[in-house]
PDB file of C-alpha atoms and ligand atoms in Angstrom:
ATOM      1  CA  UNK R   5    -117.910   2.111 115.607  1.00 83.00           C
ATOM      2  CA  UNK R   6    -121.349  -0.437 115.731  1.00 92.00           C
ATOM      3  CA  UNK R   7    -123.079   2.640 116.830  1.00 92.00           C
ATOM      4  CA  UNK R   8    -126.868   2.910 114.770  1.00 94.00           C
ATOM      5  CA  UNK R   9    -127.027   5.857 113.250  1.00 93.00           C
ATOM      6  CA  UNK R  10    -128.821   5.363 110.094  1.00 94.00           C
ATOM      7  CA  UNK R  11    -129.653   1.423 111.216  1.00 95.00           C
ATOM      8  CA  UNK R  12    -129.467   0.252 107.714  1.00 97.00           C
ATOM      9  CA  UNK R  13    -126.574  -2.418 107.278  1.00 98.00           C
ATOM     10  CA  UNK R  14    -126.532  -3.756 103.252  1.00 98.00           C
ATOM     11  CA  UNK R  15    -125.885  -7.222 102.823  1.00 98.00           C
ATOM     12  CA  UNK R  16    -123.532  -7.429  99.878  1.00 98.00           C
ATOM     13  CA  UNK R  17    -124.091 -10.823  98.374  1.00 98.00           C
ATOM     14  CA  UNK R  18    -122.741  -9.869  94.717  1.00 98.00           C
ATOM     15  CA  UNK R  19    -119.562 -10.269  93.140  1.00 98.00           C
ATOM     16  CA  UNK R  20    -116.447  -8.609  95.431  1.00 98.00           C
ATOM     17  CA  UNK R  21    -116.190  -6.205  92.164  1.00 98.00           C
ATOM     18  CA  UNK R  22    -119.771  -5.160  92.919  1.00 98.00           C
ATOM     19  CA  UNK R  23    -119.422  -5.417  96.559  1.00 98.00           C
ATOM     20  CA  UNK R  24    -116.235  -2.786  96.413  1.00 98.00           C
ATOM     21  CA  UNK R  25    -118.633  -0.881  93.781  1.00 97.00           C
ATOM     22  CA  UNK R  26    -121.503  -0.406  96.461  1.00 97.00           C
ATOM     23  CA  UNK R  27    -119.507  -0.100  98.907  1.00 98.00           C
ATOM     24  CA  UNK R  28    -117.905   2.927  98.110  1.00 97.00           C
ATOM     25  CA  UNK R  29    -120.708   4.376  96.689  1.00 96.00           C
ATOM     26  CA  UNK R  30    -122.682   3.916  99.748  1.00 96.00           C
ATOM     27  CA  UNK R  31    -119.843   4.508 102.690  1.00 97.00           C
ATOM     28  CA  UNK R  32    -120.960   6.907 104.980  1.00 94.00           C
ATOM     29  CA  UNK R  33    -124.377   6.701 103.905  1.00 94.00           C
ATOM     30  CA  UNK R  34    -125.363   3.503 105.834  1.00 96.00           C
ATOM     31  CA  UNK R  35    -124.443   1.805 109.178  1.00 97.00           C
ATOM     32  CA  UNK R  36    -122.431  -0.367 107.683  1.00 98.00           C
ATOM     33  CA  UNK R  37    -121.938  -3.316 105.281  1.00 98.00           C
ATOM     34  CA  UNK R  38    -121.996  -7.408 105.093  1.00 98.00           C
ATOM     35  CA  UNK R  39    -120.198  -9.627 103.234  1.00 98.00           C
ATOM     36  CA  UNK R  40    -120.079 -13.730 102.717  1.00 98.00           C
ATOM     37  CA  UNK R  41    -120.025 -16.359 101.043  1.00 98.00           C
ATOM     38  CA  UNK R  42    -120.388 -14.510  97.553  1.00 98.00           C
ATOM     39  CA  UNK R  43    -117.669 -12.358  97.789  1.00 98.00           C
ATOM     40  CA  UNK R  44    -115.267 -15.321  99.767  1.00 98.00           C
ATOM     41  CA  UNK R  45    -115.505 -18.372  97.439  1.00 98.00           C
ATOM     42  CA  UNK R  46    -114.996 -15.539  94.185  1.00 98.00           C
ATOM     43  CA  UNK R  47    -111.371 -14.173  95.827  1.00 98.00           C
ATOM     44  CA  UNK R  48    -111.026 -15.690  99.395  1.00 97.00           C
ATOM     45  CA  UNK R  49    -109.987 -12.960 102.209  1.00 98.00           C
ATOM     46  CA  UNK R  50    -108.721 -10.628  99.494  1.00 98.00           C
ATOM     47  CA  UNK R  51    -112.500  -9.804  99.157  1.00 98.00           C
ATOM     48  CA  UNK R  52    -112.996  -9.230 102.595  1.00 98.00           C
ATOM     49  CA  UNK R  53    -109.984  -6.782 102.642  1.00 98.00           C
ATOM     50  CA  UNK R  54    -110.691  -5.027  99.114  1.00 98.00           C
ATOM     51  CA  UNK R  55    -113.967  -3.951 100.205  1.00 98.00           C
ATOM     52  CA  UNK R  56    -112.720  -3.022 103.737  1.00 98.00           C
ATOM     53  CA  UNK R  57    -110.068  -0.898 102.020  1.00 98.00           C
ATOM     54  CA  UNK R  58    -112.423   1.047 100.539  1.00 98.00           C
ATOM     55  CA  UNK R  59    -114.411   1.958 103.494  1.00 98.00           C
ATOM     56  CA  UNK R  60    -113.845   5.075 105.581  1.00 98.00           C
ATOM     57  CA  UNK R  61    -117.096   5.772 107.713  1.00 97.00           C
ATOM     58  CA  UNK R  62    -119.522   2.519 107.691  1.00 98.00           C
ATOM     59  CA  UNK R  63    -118.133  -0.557 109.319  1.00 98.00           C
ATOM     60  CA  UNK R  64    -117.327  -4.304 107.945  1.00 98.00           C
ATOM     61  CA  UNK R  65    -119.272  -7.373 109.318  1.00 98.00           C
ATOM     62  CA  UNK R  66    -117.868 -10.428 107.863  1.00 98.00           C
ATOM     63  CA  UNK R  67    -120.885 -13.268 107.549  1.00 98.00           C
ATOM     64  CA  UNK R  68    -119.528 -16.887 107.159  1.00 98.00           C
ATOM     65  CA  UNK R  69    -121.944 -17.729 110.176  1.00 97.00           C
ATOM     66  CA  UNK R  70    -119.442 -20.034 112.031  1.00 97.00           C
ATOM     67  CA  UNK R  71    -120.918 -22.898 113.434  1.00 98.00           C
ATOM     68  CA  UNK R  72    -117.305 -25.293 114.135  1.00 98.00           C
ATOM     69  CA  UNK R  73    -115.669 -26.378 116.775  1.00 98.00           C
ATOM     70  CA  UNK R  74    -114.338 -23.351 119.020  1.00 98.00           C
ATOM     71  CA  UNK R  75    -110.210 -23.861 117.941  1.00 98.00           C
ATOM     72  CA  UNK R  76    -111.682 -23.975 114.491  1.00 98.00           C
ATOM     73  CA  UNK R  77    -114.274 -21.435 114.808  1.00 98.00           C
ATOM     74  CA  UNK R  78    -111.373 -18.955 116.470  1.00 98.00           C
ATOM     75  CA  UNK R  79    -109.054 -19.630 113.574  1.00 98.00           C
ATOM     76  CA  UNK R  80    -111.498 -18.493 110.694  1.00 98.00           C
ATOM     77  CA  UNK R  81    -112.104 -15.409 113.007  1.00 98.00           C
ATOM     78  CA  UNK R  82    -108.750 -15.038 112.902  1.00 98.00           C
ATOM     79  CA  UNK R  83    -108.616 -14.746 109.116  1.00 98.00           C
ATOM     80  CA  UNK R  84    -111.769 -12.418 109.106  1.00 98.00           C
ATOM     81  CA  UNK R  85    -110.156 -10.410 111.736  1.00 98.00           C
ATOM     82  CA  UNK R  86    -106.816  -9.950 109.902  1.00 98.00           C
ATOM     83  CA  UNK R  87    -109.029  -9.318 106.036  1.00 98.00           C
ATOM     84  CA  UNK R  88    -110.324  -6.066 108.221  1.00 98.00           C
ATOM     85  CA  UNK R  89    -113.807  -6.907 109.466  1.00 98.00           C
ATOM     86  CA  UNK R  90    -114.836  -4.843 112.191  1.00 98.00           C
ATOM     87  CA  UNK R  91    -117.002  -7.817 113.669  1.00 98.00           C
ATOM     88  CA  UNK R  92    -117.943 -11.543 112.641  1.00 98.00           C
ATOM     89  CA  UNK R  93    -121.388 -13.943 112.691  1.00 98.00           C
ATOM     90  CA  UNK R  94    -121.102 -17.000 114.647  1.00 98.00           C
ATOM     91  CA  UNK R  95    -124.113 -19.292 115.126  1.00 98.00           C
ATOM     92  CA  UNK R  96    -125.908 -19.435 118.498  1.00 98.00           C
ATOM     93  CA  UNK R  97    -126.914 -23.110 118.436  1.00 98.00           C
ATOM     94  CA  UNK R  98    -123.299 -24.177 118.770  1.00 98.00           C
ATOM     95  CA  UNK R  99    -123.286 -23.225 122.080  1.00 98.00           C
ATOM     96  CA  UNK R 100    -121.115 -20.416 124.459  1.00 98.00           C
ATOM     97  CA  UNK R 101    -117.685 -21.918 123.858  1.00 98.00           C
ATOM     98  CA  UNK R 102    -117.274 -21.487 120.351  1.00 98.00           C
ATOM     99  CA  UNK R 103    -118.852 -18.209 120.820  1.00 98.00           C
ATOM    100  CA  UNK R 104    -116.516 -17.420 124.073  1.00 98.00           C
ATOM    101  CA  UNK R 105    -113.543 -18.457 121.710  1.00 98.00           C
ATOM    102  CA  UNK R 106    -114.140 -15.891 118.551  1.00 98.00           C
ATOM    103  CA  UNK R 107    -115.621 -13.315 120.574  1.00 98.00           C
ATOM    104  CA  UNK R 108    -111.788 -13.290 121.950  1.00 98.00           C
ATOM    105  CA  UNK R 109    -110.722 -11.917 118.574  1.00 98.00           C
ATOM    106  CA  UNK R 110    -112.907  -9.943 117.347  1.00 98.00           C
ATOM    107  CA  UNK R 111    -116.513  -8.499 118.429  1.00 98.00           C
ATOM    108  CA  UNK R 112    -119.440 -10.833 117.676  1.00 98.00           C
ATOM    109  CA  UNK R 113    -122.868 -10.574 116.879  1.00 98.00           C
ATOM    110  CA  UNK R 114    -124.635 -14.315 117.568  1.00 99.00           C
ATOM    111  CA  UNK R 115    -127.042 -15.569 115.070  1.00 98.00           C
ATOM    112  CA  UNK R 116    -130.458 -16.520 117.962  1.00 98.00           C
ATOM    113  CA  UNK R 117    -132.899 -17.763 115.068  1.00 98.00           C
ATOM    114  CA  UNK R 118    -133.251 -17.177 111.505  1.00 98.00           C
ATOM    115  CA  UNK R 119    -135.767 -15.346 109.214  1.00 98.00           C
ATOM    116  CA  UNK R 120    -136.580 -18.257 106.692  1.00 98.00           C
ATOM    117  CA  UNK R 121    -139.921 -20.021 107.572  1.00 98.00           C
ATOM    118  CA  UNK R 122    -138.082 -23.280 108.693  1.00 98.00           C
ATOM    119  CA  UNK R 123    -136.307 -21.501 111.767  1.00 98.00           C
ATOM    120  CA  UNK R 124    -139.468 -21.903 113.613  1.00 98.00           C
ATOM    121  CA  UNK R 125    -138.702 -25.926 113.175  1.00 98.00           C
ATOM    122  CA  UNK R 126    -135.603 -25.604 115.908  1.00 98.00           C
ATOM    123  CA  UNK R 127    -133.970 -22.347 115.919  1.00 98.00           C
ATOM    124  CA  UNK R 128    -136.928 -20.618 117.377  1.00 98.00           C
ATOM    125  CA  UNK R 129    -136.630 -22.904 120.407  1.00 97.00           C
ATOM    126  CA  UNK R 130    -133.582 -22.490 121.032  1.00 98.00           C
ATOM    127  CA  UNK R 131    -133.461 -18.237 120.859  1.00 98.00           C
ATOM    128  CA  UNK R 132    -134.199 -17.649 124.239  1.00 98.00           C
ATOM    129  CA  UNK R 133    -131.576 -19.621 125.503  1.00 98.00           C
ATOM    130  CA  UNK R 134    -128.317 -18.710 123.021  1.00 98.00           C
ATOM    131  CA  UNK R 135    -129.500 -15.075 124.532  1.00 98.00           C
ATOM    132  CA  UNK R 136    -129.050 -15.770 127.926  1.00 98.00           C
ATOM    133  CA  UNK R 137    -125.852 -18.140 127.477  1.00 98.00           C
ATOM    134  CA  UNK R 138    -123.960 -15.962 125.769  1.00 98.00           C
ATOM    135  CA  UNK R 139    -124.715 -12.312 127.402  1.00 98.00           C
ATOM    136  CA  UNK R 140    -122.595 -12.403 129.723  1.00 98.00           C
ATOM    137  CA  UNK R 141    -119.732 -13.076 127.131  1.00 98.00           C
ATOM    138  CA  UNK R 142    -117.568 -10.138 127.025  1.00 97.00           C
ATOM    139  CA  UNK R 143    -116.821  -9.386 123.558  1.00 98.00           C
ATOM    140  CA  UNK R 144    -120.641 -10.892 121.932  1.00 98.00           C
ATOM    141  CA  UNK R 145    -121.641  -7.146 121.084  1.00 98.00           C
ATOM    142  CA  UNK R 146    -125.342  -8.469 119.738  1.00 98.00           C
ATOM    143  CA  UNK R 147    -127.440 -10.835 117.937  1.00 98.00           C
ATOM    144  CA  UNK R 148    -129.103 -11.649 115.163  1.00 98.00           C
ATOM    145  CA  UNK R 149    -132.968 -11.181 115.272  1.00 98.00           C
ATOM    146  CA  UNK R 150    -135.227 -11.942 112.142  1.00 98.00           C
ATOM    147  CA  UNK R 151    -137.095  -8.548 110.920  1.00 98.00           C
ATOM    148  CA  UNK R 152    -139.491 -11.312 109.469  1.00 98.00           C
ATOM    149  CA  UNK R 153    -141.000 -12.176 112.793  1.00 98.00           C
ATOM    150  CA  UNK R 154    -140.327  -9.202 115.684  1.00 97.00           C
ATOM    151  CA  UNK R 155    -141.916 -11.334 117.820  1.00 97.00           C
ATOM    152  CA  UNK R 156    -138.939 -12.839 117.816  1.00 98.00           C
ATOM    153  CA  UNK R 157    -137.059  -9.408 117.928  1.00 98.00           C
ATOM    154  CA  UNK R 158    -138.822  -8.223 121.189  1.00 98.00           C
ATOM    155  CA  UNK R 159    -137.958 -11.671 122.657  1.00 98.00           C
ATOM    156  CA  UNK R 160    -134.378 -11.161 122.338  1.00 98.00           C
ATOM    157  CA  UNK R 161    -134.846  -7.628 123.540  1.00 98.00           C
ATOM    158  CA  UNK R 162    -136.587  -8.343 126.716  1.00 98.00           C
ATOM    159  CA  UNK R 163    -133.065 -10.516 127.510  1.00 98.00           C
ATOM    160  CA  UNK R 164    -130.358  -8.461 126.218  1.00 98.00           C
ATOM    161  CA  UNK R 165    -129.407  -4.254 126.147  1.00 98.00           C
ATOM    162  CA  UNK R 166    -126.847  -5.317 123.747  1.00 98.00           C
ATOM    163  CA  UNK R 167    -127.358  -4.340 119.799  1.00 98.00           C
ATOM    164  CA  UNK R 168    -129.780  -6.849 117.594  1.00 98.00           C
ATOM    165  CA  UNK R 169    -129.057  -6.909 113.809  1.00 98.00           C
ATOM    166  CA  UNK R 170    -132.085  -8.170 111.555  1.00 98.00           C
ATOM    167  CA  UNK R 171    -132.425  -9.264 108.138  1.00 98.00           C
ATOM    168  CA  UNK R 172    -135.601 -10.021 106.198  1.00 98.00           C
ATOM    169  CA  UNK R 173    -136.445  -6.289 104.789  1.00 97.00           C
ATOM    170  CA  UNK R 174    -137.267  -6.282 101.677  1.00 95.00           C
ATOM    171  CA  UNK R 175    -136.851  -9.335  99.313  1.00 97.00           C
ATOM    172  CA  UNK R 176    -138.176 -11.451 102.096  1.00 98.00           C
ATOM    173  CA  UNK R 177    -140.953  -9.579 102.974  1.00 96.00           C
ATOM    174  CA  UNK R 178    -140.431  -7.192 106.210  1.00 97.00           C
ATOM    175  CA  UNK R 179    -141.391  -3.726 106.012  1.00 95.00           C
ATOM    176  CA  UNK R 180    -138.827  -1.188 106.681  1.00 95.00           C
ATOM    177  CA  UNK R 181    -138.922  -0.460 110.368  1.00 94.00           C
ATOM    178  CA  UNK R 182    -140.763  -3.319 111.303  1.00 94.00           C
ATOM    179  CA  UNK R 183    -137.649  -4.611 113.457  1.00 96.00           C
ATOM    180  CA  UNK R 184    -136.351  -1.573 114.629  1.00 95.00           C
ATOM    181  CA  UNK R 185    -139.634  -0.795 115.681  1.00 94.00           C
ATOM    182  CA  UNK R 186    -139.758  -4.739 117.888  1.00 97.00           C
ATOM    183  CA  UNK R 187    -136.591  -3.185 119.792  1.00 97.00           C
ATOM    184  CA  UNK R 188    -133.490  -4.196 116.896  1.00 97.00           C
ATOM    185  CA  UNK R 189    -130.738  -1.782 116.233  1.00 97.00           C
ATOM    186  CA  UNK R 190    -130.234  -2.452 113.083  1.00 97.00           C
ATOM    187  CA  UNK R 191    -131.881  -3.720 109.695  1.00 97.00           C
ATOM    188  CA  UNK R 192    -129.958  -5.555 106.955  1.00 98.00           C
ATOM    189  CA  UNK R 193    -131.026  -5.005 103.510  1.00 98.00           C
ATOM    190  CA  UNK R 194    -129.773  -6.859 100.584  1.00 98.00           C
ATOM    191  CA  UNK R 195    -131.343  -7.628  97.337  1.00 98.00           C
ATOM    192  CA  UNK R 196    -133.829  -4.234  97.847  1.00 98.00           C
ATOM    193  CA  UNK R 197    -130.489  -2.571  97.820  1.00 98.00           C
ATOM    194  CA  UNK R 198    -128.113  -4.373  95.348  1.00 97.00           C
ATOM    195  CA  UNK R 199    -130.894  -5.127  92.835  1.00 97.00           C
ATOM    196  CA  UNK R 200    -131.781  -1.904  92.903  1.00 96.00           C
ATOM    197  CA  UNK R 201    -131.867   0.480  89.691  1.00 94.00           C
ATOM    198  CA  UNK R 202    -130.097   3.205  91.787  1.00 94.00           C
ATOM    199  CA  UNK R 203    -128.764   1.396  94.967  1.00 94.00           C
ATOM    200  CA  UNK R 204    -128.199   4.886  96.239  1.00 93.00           C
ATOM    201  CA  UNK R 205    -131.485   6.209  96.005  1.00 95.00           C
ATOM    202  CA  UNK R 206    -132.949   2.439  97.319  1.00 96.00           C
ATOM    203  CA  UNK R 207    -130.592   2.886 100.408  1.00 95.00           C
ATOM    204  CA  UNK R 208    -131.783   6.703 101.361  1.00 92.00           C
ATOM    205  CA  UNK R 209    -135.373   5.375 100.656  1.00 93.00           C
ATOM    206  CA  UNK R 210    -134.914   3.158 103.391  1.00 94.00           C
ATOM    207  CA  UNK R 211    -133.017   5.035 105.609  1.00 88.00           C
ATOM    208  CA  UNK R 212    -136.214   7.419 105.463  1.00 87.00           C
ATOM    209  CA  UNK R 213    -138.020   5.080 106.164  1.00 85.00           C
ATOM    210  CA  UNK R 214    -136.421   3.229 109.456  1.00 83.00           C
ATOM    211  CA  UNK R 215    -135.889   7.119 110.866  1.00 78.00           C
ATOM    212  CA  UNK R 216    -139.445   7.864 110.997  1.00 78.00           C
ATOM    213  CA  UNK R 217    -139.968   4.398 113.035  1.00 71.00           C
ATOM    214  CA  UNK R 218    -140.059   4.958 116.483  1.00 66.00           C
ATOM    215  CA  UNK R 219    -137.526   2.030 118.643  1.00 68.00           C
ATOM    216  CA  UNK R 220    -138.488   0.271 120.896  1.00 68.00           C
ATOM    217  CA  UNK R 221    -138.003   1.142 124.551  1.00 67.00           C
ATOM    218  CA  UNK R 222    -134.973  -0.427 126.138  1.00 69.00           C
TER     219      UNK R 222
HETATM  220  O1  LIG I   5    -132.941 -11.097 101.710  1.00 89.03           O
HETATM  221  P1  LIG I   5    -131.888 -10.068 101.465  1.00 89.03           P
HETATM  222  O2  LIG I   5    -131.440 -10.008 100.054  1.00 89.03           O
HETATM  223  O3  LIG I   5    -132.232  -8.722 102.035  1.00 89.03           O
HETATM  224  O4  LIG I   5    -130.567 -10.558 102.237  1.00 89.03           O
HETATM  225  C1  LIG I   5    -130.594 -10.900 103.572  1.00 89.03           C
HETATM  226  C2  LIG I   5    -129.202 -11.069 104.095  1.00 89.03           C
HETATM  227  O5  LIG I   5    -129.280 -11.357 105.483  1.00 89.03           O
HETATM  228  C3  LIG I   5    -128.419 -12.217 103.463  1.00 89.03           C
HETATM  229  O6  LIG I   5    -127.063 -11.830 103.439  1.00 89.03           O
HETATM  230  C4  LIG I   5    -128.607 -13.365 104.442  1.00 89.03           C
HETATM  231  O7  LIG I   5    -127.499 -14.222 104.494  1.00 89.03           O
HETATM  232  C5  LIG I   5    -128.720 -12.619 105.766  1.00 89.03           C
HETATM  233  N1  LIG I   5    -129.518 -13.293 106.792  1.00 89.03           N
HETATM  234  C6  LIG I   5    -130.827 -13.641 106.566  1.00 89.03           C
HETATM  235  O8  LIG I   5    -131.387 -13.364 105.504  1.00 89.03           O
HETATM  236  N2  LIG I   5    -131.511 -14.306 107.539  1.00 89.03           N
HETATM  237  C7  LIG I   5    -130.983 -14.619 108.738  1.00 89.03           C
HETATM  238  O9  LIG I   5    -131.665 -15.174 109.575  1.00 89.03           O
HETATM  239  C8  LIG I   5    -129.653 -14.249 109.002  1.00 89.03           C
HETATM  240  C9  LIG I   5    -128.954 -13.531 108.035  1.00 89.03           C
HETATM  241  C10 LIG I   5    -127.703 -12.959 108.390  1.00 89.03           C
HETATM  242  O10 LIG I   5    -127.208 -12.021 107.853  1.00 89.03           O
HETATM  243  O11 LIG I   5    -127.106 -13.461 109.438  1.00 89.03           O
HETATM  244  C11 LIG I   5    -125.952 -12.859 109.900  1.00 89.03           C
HETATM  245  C12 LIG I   5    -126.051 -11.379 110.110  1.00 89.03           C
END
């Protein structure tokens, strides 16, 4: 199901009507999709499960990037889990037994540093570690790796065989293929996608694009 195929995963951060709209559109023809915040606060979890309805191929990672307390932590997982997400974002820096907890529930990929120029402040520190405390967690089925630095990408990569998701393509400035090439799995794409003219034709553009990059050896 989290198998890379086509590596691209599209952030939906839009409206759940526009989320459902590029969703369908665009099942089948990418990985997968994310949803979060945008689509949560408009509807709650019947945004989560209208877009999941609607999807038949790609899978459904739900982004609220948990970062509670674990019994907390496992009950919004709970909620994701029960909207239809395939898999759920839980912060690293919270440490192994919030991630143990929701990882019970429902697979998880762990956020180990961010793409936004202040990660390297204290998330960057702490990547190597959140790798090697949660890898042995059955049920973590990745991390998060920023496409805007791979040298954070092959970090994680050297630690872990398990799959790395990164954002930063596009509106924040990494070139298609850059991550994938660093050793990541997957790329998520959002505003080069959903501000698009033609989403569709943005998406195949960069589907090109990652296909002709070479991974990384594992
Ligand atoms: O910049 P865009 O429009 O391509 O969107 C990027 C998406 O990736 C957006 O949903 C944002 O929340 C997410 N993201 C980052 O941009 N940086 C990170 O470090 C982590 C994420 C993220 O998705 O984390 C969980 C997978």
């Amino acid at each position: 199901m989290l198998e890379p195929d086509t590596r691209l995963i599209v952030a939906l951060d839009v409206s759940p009507d526009r989320a459902v709209e590029i969703a369908e559109t665009l099942d089948g023809y990418v990985d997968g999709f994310k949803v979060g915040y945008e689509v949560v606060l408009a509807e709650g979890a019947a945004g989560i499960e209208r877009v999941a309805e609607v999807l038949e191929e790609s899978f459904l990672l739900v982004d609220l990037k948990t970062a509670d307390i674990p019994e907390i932590s496992r009950s919004i997982v709970e909620r994701v889990s029960e909207a239809g997400a395939n898999a759920a974002i839980v912060h690293g820096f919270v440490g192994p037994d919030v991630v143990e907890e929701c990882a019970e529930v429902l697979p998880v990929f762990v956020v180990a540093t961010m793409s936004h120029p202040g990660a390297r402040e204290f998330y960057d520190r702490a990547c190597r570690d959140i790798v090697k405390a949660c890898d042995d967690i059955d049920g973590v089925v990745g991390y998060v790796a920023p496409a805007t630095r791979p040298e954070r990408v092959r970090e994680v990569r050297k630690i872990t065989d398990k799959l790395i998701a990164s954002p930063g393509v596009g509106a924040q400035g990494a070139a298609p293929g850059d991550a994938v090439r660093a050793g990541a799995d997957f790329e998520i794409v959002g505003r080069a996608i959903t501000e698009a003219h033609d989403p569709v034709e943005a998406a195949k553009d960069l589907t090109r694009a990652m296909r002709t990059s070479r991974p990384a050896e594992r």
